C-alpha positions as a printed NumPy array, in Angstrom:
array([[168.055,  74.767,   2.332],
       [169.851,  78.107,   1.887],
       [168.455,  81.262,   3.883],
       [169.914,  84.672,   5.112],
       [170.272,  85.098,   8.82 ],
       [171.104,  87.788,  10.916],
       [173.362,  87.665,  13.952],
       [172.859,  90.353,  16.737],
       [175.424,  89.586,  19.436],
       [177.709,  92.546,  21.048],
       [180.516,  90.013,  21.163],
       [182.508,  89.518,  18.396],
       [183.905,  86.517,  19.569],
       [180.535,  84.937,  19.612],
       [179.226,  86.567,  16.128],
       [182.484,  84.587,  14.596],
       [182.242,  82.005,  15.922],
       [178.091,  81.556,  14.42 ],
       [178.554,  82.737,  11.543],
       [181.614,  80.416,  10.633],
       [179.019,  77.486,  11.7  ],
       [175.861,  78.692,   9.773],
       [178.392,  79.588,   6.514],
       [179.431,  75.802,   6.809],
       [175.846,  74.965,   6.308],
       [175.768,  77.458,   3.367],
       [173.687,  80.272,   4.938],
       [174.219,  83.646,   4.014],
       [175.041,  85.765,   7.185],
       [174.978,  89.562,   8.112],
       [175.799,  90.851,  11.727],
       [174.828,  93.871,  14.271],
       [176.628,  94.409,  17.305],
       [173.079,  96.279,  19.479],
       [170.021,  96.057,  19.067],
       [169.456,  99.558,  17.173],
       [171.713,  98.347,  14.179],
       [169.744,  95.223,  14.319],
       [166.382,  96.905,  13.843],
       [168.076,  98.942,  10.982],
       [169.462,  95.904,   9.506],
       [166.191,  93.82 ,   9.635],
       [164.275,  97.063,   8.271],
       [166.581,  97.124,   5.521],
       [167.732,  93.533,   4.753],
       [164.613,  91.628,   5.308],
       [166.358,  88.086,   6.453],
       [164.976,  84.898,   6.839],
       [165.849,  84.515,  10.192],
       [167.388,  86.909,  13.235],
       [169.305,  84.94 ,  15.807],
       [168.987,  87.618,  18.568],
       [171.077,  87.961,  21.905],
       [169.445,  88.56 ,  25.176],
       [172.381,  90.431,  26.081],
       [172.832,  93.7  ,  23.994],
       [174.587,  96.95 ,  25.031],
       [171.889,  99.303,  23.892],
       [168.723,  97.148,  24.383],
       [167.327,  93.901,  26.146],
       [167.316,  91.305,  23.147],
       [163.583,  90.596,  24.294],
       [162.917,  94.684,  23.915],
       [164.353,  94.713,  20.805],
       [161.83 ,  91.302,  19.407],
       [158.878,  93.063,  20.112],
       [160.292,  96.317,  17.938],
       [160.541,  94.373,  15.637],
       [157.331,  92.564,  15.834],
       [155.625,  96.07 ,  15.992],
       [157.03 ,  97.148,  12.492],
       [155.215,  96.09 ,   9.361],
       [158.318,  95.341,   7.402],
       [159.651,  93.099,   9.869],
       [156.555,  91.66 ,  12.215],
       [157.24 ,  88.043,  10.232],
       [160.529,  87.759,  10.202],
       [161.175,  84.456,  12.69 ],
       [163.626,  85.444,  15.584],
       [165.462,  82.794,  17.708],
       [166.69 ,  84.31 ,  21.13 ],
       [169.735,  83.217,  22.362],
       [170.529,  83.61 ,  25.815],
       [173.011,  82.779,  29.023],
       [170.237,  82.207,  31.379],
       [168.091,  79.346,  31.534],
       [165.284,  80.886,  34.138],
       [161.743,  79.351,  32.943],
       [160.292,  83.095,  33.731],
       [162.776,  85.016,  30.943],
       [161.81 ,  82.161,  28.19 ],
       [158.643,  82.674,  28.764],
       [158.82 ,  86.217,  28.543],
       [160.472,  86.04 ,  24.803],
       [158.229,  83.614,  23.915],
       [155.334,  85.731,  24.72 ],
       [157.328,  88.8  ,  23.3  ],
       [156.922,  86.313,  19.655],
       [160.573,  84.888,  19.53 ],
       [159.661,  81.528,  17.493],
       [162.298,  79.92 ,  19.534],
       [164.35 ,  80.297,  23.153],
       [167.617,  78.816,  23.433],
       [169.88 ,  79.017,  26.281],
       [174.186,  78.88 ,  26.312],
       [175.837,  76.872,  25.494],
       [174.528,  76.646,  22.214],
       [174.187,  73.031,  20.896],
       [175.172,  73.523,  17.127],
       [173.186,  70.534,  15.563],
       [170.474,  71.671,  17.578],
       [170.295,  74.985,  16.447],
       [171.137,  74.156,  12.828],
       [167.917,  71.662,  12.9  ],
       [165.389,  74.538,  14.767],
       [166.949,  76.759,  12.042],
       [166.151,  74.303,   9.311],
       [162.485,  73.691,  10.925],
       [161.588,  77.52 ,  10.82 ],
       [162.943,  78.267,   7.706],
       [160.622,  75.356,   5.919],
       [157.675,  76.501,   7.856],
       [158.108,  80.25 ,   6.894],
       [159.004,  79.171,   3.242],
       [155.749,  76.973,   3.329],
       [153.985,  80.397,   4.534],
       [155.453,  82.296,   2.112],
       [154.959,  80.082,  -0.771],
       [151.233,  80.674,   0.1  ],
       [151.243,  84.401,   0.464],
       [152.929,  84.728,  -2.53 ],
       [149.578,  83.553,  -4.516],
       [146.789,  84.319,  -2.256],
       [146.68 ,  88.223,  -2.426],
       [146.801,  87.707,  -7.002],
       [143.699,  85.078,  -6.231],
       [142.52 ,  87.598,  -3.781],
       [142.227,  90.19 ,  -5.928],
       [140.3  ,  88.904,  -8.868],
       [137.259,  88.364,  -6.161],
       [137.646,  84.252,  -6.501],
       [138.146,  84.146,  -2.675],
       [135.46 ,  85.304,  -0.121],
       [136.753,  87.012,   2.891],
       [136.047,  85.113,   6.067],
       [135.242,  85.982,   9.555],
       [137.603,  87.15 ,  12.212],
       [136.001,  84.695,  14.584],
       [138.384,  82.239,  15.913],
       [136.491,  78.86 ,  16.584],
       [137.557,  76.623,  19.542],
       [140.173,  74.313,  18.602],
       [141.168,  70.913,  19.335],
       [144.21 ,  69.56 ,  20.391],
       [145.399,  65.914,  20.335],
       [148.08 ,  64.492,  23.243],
       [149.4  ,  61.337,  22.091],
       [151.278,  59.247,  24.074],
       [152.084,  55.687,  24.991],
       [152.261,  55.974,  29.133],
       [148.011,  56.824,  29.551],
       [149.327,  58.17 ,  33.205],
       [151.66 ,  60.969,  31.644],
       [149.117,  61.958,  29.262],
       [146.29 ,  62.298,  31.624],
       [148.427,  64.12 ,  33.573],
       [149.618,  67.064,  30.635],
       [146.111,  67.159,  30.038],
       [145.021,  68.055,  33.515],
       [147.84 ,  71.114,  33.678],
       [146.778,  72.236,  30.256],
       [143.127,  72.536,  31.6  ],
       [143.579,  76.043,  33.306],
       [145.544,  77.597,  30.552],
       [144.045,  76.979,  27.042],
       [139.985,  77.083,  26.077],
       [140.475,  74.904,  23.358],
       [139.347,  70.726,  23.519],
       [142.147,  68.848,  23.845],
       [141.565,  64.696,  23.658],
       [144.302,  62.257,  24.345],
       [144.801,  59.23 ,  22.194],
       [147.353,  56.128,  22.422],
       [149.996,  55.7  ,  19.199],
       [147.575,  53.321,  17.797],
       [144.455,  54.949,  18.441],
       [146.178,  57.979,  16.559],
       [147.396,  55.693,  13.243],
       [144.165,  54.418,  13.237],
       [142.543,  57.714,  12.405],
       [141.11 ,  60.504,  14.889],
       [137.316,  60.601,  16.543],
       [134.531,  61.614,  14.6  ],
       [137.645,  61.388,  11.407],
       [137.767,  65.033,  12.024],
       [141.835,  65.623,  12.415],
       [143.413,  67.71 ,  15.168],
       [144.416,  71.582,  14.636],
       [147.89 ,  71.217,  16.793],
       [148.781,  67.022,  17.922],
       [151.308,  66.97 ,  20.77 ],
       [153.697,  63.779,  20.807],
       [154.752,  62.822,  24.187],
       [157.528,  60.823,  24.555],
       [159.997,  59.321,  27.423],
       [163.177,  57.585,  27.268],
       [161.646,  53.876,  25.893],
       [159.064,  55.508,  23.915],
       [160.964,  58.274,  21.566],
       [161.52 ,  55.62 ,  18.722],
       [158.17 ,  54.675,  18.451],
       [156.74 ,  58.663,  18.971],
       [159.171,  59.549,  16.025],
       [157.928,  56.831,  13.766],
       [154.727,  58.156,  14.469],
       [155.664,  61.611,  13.541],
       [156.795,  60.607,  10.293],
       [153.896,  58.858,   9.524],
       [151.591,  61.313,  10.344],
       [153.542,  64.048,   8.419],
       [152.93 ,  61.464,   5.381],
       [149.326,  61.407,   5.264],
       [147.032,  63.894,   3.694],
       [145.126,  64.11 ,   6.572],
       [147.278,  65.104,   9.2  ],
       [150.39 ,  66.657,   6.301],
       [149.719,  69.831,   7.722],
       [149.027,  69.497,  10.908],
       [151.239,  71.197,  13.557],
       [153.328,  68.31 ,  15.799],
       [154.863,  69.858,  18.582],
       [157.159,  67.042,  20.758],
       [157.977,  66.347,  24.051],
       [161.322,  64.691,  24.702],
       [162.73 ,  63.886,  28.014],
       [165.852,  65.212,  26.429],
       [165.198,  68.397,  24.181],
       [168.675,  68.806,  22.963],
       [169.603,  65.072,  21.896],
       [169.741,  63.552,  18.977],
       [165.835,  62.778,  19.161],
       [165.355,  66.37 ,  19.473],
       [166.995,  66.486,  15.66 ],
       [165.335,  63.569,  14.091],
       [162.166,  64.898,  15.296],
       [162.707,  68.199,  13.678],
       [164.041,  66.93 ,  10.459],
       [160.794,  64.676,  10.137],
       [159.043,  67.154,  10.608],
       [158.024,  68.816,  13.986],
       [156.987,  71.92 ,  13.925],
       [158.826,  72.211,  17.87 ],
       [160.046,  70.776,  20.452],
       [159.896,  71.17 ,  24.333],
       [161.55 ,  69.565,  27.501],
       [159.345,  67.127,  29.045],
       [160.069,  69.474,  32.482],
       [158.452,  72.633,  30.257],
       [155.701,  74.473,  32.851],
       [151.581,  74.382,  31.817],
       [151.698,  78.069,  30.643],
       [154.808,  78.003,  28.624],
       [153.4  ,  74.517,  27.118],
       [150.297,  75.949,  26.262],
       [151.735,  79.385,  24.987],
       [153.821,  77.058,  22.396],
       [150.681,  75.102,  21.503],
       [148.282,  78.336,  21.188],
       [151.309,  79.48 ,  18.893],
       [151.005,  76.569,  16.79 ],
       [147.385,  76.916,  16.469],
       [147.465,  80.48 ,  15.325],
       [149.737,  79.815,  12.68 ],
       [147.811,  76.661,  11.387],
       [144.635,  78.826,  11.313],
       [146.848,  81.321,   9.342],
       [148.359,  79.163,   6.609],
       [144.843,  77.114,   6.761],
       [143.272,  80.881,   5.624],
       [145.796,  81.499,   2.737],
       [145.989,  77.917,   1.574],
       [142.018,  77.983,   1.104],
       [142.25 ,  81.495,  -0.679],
       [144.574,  79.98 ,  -3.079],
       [143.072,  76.879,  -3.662],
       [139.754,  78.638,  -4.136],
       [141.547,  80.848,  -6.762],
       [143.38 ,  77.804,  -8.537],
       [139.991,  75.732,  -8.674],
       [138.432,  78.63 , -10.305],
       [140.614,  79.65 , -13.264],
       [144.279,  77.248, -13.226],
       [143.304,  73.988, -11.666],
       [142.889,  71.309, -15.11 ],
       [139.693,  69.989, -13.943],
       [140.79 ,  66.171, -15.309],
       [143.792,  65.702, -12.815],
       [143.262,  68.313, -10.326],
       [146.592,  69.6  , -11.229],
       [147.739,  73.223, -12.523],
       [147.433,  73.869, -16.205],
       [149.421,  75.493, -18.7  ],
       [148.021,  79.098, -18.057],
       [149.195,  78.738, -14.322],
       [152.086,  77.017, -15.434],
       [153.913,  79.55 , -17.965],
       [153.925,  82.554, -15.652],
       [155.008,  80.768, -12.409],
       [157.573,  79.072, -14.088],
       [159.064,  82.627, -15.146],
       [158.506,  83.512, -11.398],
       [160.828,  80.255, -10.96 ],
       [163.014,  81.72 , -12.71 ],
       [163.095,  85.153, -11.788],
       [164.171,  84.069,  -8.082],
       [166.579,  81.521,  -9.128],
       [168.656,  84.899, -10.777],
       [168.143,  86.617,  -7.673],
       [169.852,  83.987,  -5.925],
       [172.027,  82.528,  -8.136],
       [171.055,  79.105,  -7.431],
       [170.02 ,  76.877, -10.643],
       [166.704,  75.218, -11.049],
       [164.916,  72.029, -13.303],
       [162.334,  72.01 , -15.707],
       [160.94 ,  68.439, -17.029],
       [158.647,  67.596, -19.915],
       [156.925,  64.009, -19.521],
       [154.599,  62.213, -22.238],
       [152.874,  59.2  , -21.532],
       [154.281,  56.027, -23.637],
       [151.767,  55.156, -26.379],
       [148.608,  56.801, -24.757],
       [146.339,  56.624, -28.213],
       [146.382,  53.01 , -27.894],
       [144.958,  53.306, -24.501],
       [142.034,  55.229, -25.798],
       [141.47 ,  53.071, -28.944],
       [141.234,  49.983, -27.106],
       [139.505,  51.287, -23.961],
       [137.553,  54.645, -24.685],
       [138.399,  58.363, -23.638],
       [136.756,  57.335, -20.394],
       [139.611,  55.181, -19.663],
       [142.706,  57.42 , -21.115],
       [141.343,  60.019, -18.518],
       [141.389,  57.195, -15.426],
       [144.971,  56.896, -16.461],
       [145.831,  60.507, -16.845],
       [144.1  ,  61.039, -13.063],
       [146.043,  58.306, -11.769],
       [149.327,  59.095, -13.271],
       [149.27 ,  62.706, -12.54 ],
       [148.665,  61.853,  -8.722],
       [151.906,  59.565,  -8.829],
       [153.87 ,  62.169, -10.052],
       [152.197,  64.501,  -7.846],
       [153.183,  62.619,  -4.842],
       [156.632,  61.509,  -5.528],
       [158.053,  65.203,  -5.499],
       [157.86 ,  67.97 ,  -2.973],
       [155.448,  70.406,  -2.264],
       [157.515,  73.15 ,  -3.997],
       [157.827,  71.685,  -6.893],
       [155.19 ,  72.519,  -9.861],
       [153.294,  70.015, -11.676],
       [151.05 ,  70.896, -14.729],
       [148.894,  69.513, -17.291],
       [150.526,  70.618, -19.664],
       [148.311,  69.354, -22.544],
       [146.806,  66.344, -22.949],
       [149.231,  63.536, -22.007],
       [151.788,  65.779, -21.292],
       [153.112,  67.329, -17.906],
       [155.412,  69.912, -17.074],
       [157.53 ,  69.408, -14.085],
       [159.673,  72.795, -12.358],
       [161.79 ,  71.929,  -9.078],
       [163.694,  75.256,  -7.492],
       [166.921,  75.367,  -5.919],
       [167.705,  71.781,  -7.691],
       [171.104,  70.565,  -9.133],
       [171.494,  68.159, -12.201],
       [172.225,  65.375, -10.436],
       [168.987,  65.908,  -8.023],
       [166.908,  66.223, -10.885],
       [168.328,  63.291, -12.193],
       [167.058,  61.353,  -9.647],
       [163.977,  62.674,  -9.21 ],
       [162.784,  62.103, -12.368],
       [164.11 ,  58.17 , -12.485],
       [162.055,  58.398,  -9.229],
       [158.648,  59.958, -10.701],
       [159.368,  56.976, -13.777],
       [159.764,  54.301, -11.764],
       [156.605,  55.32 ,  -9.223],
       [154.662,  55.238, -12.287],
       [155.627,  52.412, -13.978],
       [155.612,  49.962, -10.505],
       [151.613,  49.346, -10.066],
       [149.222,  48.637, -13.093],
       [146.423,  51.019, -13.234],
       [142.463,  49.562, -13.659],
       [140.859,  49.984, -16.305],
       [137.433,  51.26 , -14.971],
       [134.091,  49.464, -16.049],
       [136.811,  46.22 , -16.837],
       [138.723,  43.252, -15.899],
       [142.084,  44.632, -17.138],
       [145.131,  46.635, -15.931],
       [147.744,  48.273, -17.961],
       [150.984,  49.196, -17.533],
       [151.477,  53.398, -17.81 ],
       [155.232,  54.482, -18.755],
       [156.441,  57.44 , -18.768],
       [159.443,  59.187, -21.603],
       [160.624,  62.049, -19.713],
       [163.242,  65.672, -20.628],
       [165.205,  67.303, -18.419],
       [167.083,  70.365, -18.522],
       [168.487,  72.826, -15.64 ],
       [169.287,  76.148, -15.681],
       [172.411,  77.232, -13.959],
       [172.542,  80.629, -16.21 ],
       [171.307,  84.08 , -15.48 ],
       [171.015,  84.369, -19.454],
       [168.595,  81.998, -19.716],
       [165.145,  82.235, -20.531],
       [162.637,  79.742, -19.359],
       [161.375,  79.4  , -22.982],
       [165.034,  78.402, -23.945],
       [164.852,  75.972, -20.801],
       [161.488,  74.212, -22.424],
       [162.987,  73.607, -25.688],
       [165.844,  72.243, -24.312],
       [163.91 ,  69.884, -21.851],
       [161.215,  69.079, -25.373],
       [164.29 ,  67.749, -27.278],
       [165.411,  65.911, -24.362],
       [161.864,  64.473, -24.458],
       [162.11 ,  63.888, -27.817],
       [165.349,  62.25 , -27.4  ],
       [163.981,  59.948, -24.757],
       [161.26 ,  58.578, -27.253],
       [163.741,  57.893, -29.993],
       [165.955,  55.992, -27.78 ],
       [162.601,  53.429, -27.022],
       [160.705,  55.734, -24.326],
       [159.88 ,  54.831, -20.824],
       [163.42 ,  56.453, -19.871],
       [164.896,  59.546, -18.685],
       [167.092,  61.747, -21.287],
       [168.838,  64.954, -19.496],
       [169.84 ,  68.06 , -21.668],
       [173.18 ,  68.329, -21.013],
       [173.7  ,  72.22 , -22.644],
       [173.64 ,  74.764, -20.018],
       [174.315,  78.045, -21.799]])
């Protein structure tokens, strides 16, 4: 995951030091030296992420977060506060000053890299959103709603019942919002009334972590619960738990020592920003229903398709960075409607369009493309990656025989599948369709249900 990050730190040493570590993981970093060059910077450069010193010459660090949190062009930038002291009160006061993160010298490396990796999807996931609500906004598809912010309810699950009463009873005086508690099982089994949690909080101690991150990656899995904030507590916030947990998918991570207010500033932070991606996601589904969703599969048609694809590929100029396209065409689909019906093609074109659907990442478009053909797009994707995703998405839906509704019988769906990248600023996503069509066509010659790959680049 590439991103640009800005380093405010008055010593040099320091800013070296950082940015030779974040360049390793192939982030692109700028510097400032105090926090008025920073602001400038941030104004100008709009980064993906400020990793801000306490300690600047000109300004506190925590002064200069909430200038920039005051100034429209930089209120959402995410800002991790790095600092020598490690006094409860000062993290507090950052967090409350809207630093996503506090982290206190000396600096853990694979823990940053992972908090920087776990803000970076989350504002990308944000971002992603705003980029198609306001267009869906705009044609009048999506009502407005209220400003009213409903109660909400927060889930503590742990496996020591003592513990959990316990976080529950010092989160009592701080937040207004229902919180329940729930044991690991109770919480795989679904949640009360099947209504899911706004923000679930994982507690975990030294015998439990295993189990509490196998949880976490099985509630980050399900529809349900996909995008559901997860905030864990470790006994050990900086380990290698700490990392797992944020790779699978936490959204953060506190000490298991962490005070009631600070614990419930995190989770009330966690709950605003569901709320807000909650808002945009249902303006732009509301807007895709209306006039791009293909009303068959539930996935985006051709007339959504086209234009964000060029979007695709506008950004992937800007950065330099190549991207995938895929055509796939189901294997021998008229025989499925002149034995069975239409009524049955369309059960398969449902099913197989949610395989594909779920075997690749939520960045990645899928369309209807027309009839029993889909379009893939994956950004910021090599050859070889898409390579394997698309032996993944063929094998997914070849594995399981799909029912033939109204029937005793099951076929077998197969997909033929194209793929081309784009690793040129010359070319033109039309160019990049024809080439992934003749690698489609290719792949039917050859005896379909296989992946062909467009090997031409320019």
């Amino acid at each position: 995951m590439a991103g640009r990050i800005l380093i405010a730190d008055n010593v040099a040493t320091n800013r070296i030091v950082l940015k030779a570590n974040l360049a390793s993981a192939f982030y692109d970093v700028s510097q400032s030296a105090d926090g008025a060059q920073t602001i400038r910077i941030a104004i100008k450069e709009s980064p993906d992420l400020i990793i801000l010193s306490s300690e600047l010459p000109d300004k506190c660090g925590i002064t200069v977060c909430e200038a920039l949190r005051r100034h429209p062009e930089t209120r959402e930038i995410p800002i991790i506060i790095v600092s020598s002291s490690s006094d409860p009160n000062t993290r507090l006061r950052a967090l409350k000053a809207g630093a996503d993160e506090f982290i206190s010298k000396p600096i853990h490396e694979e823990i940053l890299l992972a908090k920087i990796r776990s803000i970076l999807r989350a504002r990308g996931a944000i971002e992603e959103l705003r980029e198609n609500a306001p267009s869906f906004t705009d044609t009048g598809f999506a009502e407005a709603s209220s400003g009213f912010a409903t109660q909400g309810q927060i889930a503590i699950v742990s496996a020591d019942s003592a513990s959990t009463e316990t976080i529950q009873q010092s989160l009592a005086n701080q937040i207004r919002d229902r919180v329940e508690t729930l044991s690991p099982d109770a919480a795989l089994k679904g949640f009360r009334n099947k209504t899911s949690p706004d923000v679930i909080l994982l507690a975990a101690n030294s015998t439990s972590a295993s189990e509490m991150l196998r949880l976490l990656s099985e509630l980050k899995s399900r529809q349900d619960t996909r995008y559901t904030p997860i905030v864990m507590l470790l006994e050990n916030p900086n380990g290698a738990d700490a990392i797992s947990a944020l790779d699978l998918g936490a959204h953060d991570i506190v000490g298991s020592n962490v005070n009631a207010e600070e614990l419930a500033l995190r989770l009330r932070t966690q709950l605003k920003r569901k709320r807000q991606a909650d808002k945009l996601r249902e303006n732009v589904q509301d807007g895709l229903r209306m006039a791009v969703i293909d009303p068959l599969t539930g996935l985006y048609n051709r007339r959504y398709a086209l234009p964000h694809l060029k979007h695709i590929a506008n950004r992937a100029k800007g950065s330099q960075r190549d991207y995938a396209v895929m055509m796939l065409d189901l294997d021998r689909f008229k025989q499925v409607n002149d034995t069975y019906g239409h009524a049955a093609g369309d059960a398969v074109i449902r099913e197989v369009a949610e395989r594909i659907r779920a075997s690749l990442r939520s960045v990645d478009l899928v369309a209807r493309y027309g009839g029993e053909e889909f379009l893939i797009a994956m950004p910021e994707t090599s050859l070889e990656q898409a390579r394997i995703a698309a032996e993944r998405v063929r094998r997914i839906v070849e594995a399981t025989p799909i029912s033939i509704p109204g029937t005793n019988h099951q076929i077998t769906a197969t997909l033929s599948i194209g793929v081309a990248i784009a690793d040129s600023a010359t070319q033109t996503p039309d160019d990049l369709l024809k080439r992934a069509d003749s690698a489609l066509y290719v792949a039917k010659s050859d005896g379909r249900n296989q992946v062909s790959v467009s090997e031409h680049t320019h």
